[in-house]
Short mmCIF file of C-alpha atoms and ligand atoms in Angstrom, two decimals:
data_model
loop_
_atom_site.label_atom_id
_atom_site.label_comp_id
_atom_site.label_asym_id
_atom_site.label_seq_id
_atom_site.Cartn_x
_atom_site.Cartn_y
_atom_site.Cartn_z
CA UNK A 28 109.15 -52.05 66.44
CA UNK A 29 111.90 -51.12 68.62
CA UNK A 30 111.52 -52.81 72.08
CA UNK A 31 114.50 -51.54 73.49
CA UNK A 32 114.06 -48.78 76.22
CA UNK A 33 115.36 -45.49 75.45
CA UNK A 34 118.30 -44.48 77.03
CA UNK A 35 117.41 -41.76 79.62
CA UNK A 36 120.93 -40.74 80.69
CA UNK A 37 123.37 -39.14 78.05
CA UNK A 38 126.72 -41.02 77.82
CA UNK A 39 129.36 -38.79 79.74
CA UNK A 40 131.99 -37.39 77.35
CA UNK A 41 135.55 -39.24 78.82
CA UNK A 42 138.96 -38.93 77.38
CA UNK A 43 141.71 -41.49 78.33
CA UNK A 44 143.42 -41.14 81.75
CA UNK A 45 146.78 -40.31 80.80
CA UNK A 46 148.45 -40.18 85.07
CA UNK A 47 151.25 -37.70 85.09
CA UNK A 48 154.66 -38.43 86.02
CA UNK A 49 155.34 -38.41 89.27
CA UNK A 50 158.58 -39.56 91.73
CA UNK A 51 157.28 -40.90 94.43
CA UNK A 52 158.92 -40.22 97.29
CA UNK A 53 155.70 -40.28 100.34
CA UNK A 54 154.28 -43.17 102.26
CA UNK A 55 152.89 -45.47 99.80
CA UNK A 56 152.86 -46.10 96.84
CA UNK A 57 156.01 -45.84 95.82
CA UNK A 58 157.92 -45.87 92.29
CA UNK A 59 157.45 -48.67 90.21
CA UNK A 60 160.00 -50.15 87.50
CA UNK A 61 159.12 -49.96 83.70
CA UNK A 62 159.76 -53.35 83.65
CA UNK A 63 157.25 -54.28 86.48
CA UNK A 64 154.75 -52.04 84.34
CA UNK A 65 155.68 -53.97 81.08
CA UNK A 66 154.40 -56.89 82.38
CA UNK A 67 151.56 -55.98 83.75
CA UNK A 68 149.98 -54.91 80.81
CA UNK A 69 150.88 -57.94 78.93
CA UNK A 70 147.88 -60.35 77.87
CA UNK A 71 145.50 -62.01 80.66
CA UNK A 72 145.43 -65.33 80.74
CA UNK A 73 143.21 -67.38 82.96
CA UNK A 74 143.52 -67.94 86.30
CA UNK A 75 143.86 -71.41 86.51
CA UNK A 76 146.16 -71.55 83.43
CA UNK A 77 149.07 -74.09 84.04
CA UNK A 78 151.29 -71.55 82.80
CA UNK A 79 149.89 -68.83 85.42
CA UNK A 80 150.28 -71.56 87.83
CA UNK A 81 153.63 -71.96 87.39
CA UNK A 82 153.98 -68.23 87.64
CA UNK A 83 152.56 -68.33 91.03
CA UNK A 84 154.79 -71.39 92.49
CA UNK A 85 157.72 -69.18 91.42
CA UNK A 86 155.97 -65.99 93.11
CA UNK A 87 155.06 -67.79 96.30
CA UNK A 88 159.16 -69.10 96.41
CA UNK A 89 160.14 -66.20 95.80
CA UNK A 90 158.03 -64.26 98.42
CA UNK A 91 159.51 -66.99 101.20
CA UNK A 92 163.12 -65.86 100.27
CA UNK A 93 161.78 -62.30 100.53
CA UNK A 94 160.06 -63.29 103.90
CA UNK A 95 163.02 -65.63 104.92
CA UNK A 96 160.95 -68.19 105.89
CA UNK A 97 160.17 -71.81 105.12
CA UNK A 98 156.50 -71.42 105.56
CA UNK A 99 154.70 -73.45 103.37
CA UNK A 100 151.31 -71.37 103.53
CA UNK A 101 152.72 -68.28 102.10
CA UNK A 102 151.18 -66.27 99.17
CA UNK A 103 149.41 -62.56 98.43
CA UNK A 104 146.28 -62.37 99.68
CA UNK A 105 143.97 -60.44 96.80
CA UNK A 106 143.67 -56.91 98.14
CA UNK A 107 145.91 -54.19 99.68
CA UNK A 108 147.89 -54.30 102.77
CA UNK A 109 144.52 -53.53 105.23
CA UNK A 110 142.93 -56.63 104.00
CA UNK A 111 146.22 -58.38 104.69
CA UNK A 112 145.79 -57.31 108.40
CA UNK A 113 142.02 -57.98 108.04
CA UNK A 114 143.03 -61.84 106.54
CA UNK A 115 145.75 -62.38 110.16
CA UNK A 116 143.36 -61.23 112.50
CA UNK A 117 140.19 -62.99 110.99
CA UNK A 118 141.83 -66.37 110.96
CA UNK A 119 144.39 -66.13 113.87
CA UNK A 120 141.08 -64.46 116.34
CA UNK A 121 138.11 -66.31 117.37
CA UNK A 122 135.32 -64.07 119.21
CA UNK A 123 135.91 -63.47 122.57
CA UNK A 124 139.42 -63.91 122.80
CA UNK A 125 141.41 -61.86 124.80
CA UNK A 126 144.22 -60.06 122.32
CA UNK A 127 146.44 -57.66 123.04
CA UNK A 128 147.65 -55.21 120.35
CA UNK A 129 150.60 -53.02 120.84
CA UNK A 130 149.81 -49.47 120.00
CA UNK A 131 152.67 -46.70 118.75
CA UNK A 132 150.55 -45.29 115.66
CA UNK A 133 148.18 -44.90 113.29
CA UNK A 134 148.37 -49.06 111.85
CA UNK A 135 148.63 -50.07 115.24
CA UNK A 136 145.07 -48.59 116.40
CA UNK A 137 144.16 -49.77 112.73
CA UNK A 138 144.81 -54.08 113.63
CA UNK A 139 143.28 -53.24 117.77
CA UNK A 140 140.24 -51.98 115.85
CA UNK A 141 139.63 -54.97 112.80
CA UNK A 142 140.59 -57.61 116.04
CA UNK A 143 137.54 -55.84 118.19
CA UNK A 144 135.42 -56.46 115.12
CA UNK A 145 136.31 -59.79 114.45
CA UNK A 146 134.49 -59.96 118.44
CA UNK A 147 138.05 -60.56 120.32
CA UNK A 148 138.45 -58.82 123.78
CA UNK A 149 140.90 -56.68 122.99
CA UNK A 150 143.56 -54.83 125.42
CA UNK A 151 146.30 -52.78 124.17
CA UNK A 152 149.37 -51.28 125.26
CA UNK A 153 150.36 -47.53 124.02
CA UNK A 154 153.24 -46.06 123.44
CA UNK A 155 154.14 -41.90 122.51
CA UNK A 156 153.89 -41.49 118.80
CA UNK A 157 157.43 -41.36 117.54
CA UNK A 158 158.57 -44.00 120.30
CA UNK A 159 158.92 -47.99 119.41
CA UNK A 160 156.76 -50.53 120.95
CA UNK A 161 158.30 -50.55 124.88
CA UNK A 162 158.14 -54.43 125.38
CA UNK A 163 158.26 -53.85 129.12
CA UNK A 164 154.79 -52.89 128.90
CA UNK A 165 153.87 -55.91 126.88
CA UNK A 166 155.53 -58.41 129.38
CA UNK A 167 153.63 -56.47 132.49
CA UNK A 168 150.32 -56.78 130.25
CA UNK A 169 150.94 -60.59 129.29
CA UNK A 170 151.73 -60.72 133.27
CA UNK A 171 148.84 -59.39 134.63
CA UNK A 172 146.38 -61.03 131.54
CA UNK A 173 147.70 -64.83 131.45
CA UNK A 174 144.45 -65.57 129.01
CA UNK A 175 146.15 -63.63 126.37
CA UNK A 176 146.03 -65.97 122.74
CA UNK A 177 147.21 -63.44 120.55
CA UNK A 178 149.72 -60.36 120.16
CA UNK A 179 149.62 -57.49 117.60
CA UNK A 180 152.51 -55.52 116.44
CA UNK A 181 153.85 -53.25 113.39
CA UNK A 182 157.26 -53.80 112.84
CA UNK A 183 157.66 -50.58 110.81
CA UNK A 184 154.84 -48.18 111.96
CA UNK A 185 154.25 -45.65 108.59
CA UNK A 186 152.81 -43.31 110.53
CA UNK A 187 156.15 -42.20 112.64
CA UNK A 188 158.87 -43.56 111.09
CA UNK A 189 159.68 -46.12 114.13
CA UNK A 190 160.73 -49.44 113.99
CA UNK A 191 159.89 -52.11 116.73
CA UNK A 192 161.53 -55.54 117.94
CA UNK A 193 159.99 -57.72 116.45
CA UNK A 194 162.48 -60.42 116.82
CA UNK A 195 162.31 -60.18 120.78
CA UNK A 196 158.40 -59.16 120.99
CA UNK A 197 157.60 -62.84 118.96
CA UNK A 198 159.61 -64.50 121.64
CA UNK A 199 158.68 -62.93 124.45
CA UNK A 200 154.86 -64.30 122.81
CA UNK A 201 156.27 -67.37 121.77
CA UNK A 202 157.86 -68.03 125.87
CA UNK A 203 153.92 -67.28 127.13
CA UNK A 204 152.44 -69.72 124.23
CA UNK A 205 150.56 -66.60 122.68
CA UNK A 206 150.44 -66.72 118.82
CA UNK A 207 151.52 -63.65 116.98
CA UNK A 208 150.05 -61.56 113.66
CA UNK A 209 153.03 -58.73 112.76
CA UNK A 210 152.95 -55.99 110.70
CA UNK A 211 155.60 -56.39 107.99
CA UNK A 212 153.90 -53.51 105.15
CA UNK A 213 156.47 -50.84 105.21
CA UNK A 214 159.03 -53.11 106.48
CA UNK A 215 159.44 -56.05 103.92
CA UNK A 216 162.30 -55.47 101.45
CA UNK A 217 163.26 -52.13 103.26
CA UNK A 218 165.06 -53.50 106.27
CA UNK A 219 165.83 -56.75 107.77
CA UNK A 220 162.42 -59.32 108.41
CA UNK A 221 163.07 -62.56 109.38
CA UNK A 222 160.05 -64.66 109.85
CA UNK A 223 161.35 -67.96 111.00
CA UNK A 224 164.07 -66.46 113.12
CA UNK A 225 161.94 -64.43 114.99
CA UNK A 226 159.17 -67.47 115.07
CA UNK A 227 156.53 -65.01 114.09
CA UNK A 228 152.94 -67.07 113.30
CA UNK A 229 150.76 -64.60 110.64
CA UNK A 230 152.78 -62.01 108.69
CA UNK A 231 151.56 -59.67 106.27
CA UNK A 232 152.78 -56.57 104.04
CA UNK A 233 152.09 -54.23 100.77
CA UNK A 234 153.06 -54.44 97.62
CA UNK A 235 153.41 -50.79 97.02
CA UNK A 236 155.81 -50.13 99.53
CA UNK A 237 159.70 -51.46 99.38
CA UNK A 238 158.02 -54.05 96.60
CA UNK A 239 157.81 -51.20 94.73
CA UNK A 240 154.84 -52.79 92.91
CA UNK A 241 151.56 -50.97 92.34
CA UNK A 242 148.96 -51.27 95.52
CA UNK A 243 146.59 -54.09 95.41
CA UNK A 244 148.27 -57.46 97.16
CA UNK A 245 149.00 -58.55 100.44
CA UNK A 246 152.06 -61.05 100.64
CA UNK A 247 151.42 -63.22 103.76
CA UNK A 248 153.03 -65.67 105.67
CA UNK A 249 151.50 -68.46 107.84
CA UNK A 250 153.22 -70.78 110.12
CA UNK A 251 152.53 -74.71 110.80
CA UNK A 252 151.54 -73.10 114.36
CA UNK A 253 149.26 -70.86 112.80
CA UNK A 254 147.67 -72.95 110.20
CA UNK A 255 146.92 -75.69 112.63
CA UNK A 256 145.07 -73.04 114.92
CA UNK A 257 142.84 -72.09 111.60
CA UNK A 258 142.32 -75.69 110.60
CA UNK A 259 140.89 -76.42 114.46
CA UNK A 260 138.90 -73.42 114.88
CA UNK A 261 135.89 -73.90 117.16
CA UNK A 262 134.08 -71.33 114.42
CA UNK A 263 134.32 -70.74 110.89
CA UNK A 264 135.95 -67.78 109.79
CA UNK A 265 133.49 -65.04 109.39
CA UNK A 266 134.72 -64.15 105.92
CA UNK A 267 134.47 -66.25 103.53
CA UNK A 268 137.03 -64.63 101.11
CA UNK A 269 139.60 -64.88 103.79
CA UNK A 270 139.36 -68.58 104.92
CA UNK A 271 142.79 -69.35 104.96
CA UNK A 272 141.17 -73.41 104.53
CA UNK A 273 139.41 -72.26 101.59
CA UNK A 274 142.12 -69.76 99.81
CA UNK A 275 144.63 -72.67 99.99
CA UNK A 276 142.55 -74.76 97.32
CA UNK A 277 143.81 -71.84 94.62
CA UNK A 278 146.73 -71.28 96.35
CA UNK A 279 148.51 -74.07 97.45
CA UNK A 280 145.99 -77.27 95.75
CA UNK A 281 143.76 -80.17 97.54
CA UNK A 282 146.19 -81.56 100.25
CA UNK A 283 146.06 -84.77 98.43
CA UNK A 284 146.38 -84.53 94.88
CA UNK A 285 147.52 -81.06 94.50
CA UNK A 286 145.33 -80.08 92.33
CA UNK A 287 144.26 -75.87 91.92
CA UNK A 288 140.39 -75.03 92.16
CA UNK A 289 138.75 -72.10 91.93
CA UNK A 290 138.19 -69.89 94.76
CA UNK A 291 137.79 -66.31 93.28
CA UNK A 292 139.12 -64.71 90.41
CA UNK A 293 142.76 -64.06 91.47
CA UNK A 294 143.82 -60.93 89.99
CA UNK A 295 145.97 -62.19 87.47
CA UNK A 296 148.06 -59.01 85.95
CA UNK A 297 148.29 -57.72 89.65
CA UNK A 298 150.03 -61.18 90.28
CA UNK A 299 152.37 -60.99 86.92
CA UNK A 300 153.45 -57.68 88.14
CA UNK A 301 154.31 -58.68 91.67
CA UNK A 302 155.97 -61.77 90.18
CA UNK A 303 158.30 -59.52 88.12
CA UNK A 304 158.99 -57.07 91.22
CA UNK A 305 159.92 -59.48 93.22
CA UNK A 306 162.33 -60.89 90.80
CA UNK A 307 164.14 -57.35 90.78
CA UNK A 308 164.37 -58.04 94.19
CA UNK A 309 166.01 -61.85 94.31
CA UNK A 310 168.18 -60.63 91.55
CA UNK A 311 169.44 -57.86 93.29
CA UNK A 312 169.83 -59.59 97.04
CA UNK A 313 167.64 -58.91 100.04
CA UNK A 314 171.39 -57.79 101.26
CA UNK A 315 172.48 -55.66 98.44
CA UNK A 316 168.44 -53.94 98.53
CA UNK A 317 168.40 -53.33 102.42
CA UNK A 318 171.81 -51.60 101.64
CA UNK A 319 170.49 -49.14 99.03
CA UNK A 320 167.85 -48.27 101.16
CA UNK A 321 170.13 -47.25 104.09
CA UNK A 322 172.39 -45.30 101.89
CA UNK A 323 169.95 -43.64 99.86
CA UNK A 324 168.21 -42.74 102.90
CA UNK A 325 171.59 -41.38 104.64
CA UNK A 326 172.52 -38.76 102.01
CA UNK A 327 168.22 -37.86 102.21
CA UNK A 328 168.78 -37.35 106.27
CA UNK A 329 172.19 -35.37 105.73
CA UNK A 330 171.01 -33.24 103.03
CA UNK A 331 167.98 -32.51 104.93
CA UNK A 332 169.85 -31.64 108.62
CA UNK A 333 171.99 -29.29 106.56
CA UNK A 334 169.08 -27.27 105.64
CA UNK A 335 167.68 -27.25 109.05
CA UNK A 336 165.59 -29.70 109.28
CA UNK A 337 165.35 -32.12 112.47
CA UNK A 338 164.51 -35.86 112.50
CA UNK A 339 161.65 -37.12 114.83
CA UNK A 340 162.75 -40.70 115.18
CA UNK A 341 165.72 -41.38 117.18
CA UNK A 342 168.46 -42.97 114.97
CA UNK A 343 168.41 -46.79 116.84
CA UNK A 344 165.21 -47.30 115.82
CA UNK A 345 164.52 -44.75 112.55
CA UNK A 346 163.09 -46.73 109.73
CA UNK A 347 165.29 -45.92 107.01
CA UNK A 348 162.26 -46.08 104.38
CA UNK A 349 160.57 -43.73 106.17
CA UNK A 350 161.47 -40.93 107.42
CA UNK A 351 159.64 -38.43 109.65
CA UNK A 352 161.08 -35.32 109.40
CA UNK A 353 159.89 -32.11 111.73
CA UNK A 354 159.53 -28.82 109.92
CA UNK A 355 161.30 -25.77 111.31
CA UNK A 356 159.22 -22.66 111.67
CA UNK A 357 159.89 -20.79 108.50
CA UNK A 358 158.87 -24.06 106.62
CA UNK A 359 155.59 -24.32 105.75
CA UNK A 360 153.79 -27.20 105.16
CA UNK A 361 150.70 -27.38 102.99
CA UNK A 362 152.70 -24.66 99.71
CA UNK A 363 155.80 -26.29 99.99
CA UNK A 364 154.66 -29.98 99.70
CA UNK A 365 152.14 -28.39 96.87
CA UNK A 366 154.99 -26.75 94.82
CA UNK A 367 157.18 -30.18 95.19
CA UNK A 368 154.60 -32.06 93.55
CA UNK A 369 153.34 -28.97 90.74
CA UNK A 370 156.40 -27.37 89.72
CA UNK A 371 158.68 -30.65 90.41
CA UNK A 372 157.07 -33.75 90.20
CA UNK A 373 157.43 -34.96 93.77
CA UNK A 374 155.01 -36.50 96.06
CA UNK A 375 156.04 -36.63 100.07
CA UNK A 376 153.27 -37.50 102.79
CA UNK A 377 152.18 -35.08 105.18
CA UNK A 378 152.39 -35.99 109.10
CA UNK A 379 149.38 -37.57 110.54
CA UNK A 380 147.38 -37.26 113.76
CA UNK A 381 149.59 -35.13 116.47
CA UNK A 382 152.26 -35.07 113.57
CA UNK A 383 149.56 -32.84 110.76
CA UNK A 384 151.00 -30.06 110.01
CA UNK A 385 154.08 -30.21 112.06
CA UNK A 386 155.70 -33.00 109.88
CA UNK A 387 156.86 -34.43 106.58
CA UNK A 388 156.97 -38.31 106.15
CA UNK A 389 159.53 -38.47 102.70
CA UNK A 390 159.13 -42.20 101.57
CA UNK A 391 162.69 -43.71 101.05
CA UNK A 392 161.01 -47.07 99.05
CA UNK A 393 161.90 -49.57 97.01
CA UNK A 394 162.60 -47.73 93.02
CA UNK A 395 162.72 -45.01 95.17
CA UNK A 396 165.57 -45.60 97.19
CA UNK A 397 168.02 -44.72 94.82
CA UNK A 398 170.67 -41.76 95.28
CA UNK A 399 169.81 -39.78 92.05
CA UNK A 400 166.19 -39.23 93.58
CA UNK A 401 167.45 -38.11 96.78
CA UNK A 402 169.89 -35.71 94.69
CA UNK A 403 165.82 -34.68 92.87
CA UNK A 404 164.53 -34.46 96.16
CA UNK A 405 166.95 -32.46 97.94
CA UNK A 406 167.17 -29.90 95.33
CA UNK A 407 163.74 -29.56 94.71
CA UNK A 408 163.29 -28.78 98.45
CA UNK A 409 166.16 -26.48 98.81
CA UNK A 410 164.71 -24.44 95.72
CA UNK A 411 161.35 -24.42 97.57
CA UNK A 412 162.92 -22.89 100.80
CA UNK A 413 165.02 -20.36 98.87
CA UNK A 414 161.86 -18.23 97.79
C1 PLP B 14 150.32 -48.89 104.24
C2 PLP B 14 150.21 -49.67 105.49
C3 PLP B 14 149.12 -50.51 105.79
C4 PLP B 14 147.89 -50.57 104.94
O1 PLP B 14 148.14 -50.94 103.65
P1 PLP B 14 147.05 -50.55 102.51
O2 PLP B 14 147.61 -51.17 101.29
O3 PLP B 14 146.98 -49.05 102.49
O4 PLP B 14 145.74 -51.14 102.93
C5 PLP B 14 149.15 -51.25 106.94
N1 PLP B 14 150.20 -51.18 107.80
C6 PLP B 14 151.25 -50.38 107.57
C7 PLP B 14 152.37 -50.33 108.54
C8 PLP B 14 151.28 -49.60 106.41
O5 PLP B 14 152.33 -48.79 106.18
#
């Protein structure tokens, strides 16, 4: 007698995804390294394997160099760069704070909107799209708004190719005894961040940015300020995958004996991978790697003025990793950006919000950033404007 129930649906006829090869050159993700790739698809081994968790000591030192900070509480959170932002503002926030969040883009609305949902009061400050945070604004807000506990920023907003003072916008929070949660996705190993010199309390970032490691992690960076302020809380954190006070126990051990308990299943080939992309990255020098990125991005802004093309951003505060580039009139954008990825191989981003249409964003990140693929991506464009 057969008891089992008859399958009703048919099984649905699926080959193997083979993806195709692609240069990255848009917002996010960017190129990965073989090598970073190699890894990853080595064995799984348990996650609370002694030899994964000496693989994670190693990634968590290495992710302070990366952060330049001395923060003990500093490892990826297990999810892409929004949950990152959703990890700061859930532990930094209690309901019915007041929090102001600086506004100059698309990730900027994105933090002001998970703060109002983790029930803080929020006020924000705006600035033009294409424009960095003004910090005049901020002081007249934290002025007139003395209950403020928290500020927002993005160092390096994605959307517009600006970057923002970070160092002088964590002081100017650190002078009025407001805690601060900073944006760090695009910016982390593509120009300069400095956690402890700027004081900054809850960082976050991508790995599929600068890291050039596929999407998936959020590196973050707590410090003693800001972990103190989660381990007094007058509320529990409202998600329980995020407590900071609970994470730790994988993360960083019981405070006594050290020892690593389970919290959730940390994904463990996503970790090996970011472990070997960030040793690309200590090998080559957070020095030597912001330089590539500048150069590689000059002979991309060069190439591209020669043909016409106009940058949004103005040069003080252009992110080098991401530039926003406006289209002259006989460009257009949808077939051109089409053909670059079909008959060449390249990805860019289009512009977003006021920008759609108008707008490319060309990702200058991590494997990316290296002069041969600006060479690729400048001839691939001029051929696409030549017929
Ligand atoms: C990409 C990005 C994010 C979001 O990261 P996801 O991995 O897409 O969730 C947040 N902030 C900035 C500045 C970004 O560029």
């Amino acid at each position: 007698m057969n008891t089992l129930t008859p399958l009703k649906n048919e099984p649905p006829m699926v080959e193997s995804f083979i993806p195709p090869q692609r240069l990255l050159m848009g917002a996010g993700p960017s190129r990965v390294h073989k090598d970073v790739l190699n890894i990853m698809s080595q064995t799984t081994i348990g996650h609370l394997d002694p030899e994964m968790i000496k693989m994670m000591d190693e990634l968590k030192e290495m992710l302070r160099y990366t952060f330049q900070t001395k923060n003990s509480l500093t490892f990826p959170v297990s999810g892409p760069g929004s949950l990152g932002m959703e990890a700061c503002v859930n532990n930094i926030v209690e309901p019915n704070q007041k929090v102001l969040i600086a506004i100059n883009g698309v990730f900027g609305a994105r933090m002001a909107e998970v703060a109002r949902r983790a029930g803080a009061d929020v006020i924000t400050t705006e600035d033009e799209w294409g424009k960095a945070v003004d910090i005049n604004k901020v002081k007249d807000a934290i002025d007139s708004n003395p209950e403020i506990s928290t500020l927002g920023f993005v160092h390096a907003e994605t959307s517009t190719g600006v970057m923002s003072d970070a160092g002088a916008l964590c002081q100017l929070a650190a002078n009025n005894n407001i805690m601060t949660i900073v944006d760090t996705v695009t910016s982390l190993a593509g120009i300069p961040v400095n956690v402890d010199v700027w004081g900054a309390d809850a960082v976050y970032s991508g790995t599929q940015k600068c890291l050039s490691c596929p999407p998936g992690l959020s590196p973050v960076t707590f410090s003693e300020k800001a972990v103190e302020k989660v381990l007094n809380r007058s509320s529990p954190v409202q998600s329980w995958l995020l407590d900071l006070s609970l994470v730790a126990n994988y993360w960083q051990g019981d405070s006594q004996s050290g020892v690593r308990t389970y919290h959730h299943t940390a994904p463990v080939n996503a970790l090996m991978g970011l472990h070997e992309a960030l040793r690309r990255v200590v090998a080559e020098g957070l020095d030597g790697v912001w330089a590539r990125h500048r150069e590689t991005s000059n002979i991309i802004v060069t190439g591209l003025e020669s043909m016409g093309f106009k940058m949004l951003v103005d040069q003080s505060v252009r992110l080098p990793e991401l530039l926003t580039v406006l289209l002259p009139t006989n460009v257009e954008d949808g077939p051109v950006r089409s053909r670059l990825l079909n008959e060449f191989n390249i990805e860019i981003s289009a512009g977003l919000g006021p920008f759609a249409g108008k707008l490319w964003r060309i990702g200058v990140m991590g494997e990316g950033a290296r002069p041969k693929n600006a060479q690729k991506l400048l001839e691939a464009i001029d051929e696409c404007l030549k017929n």
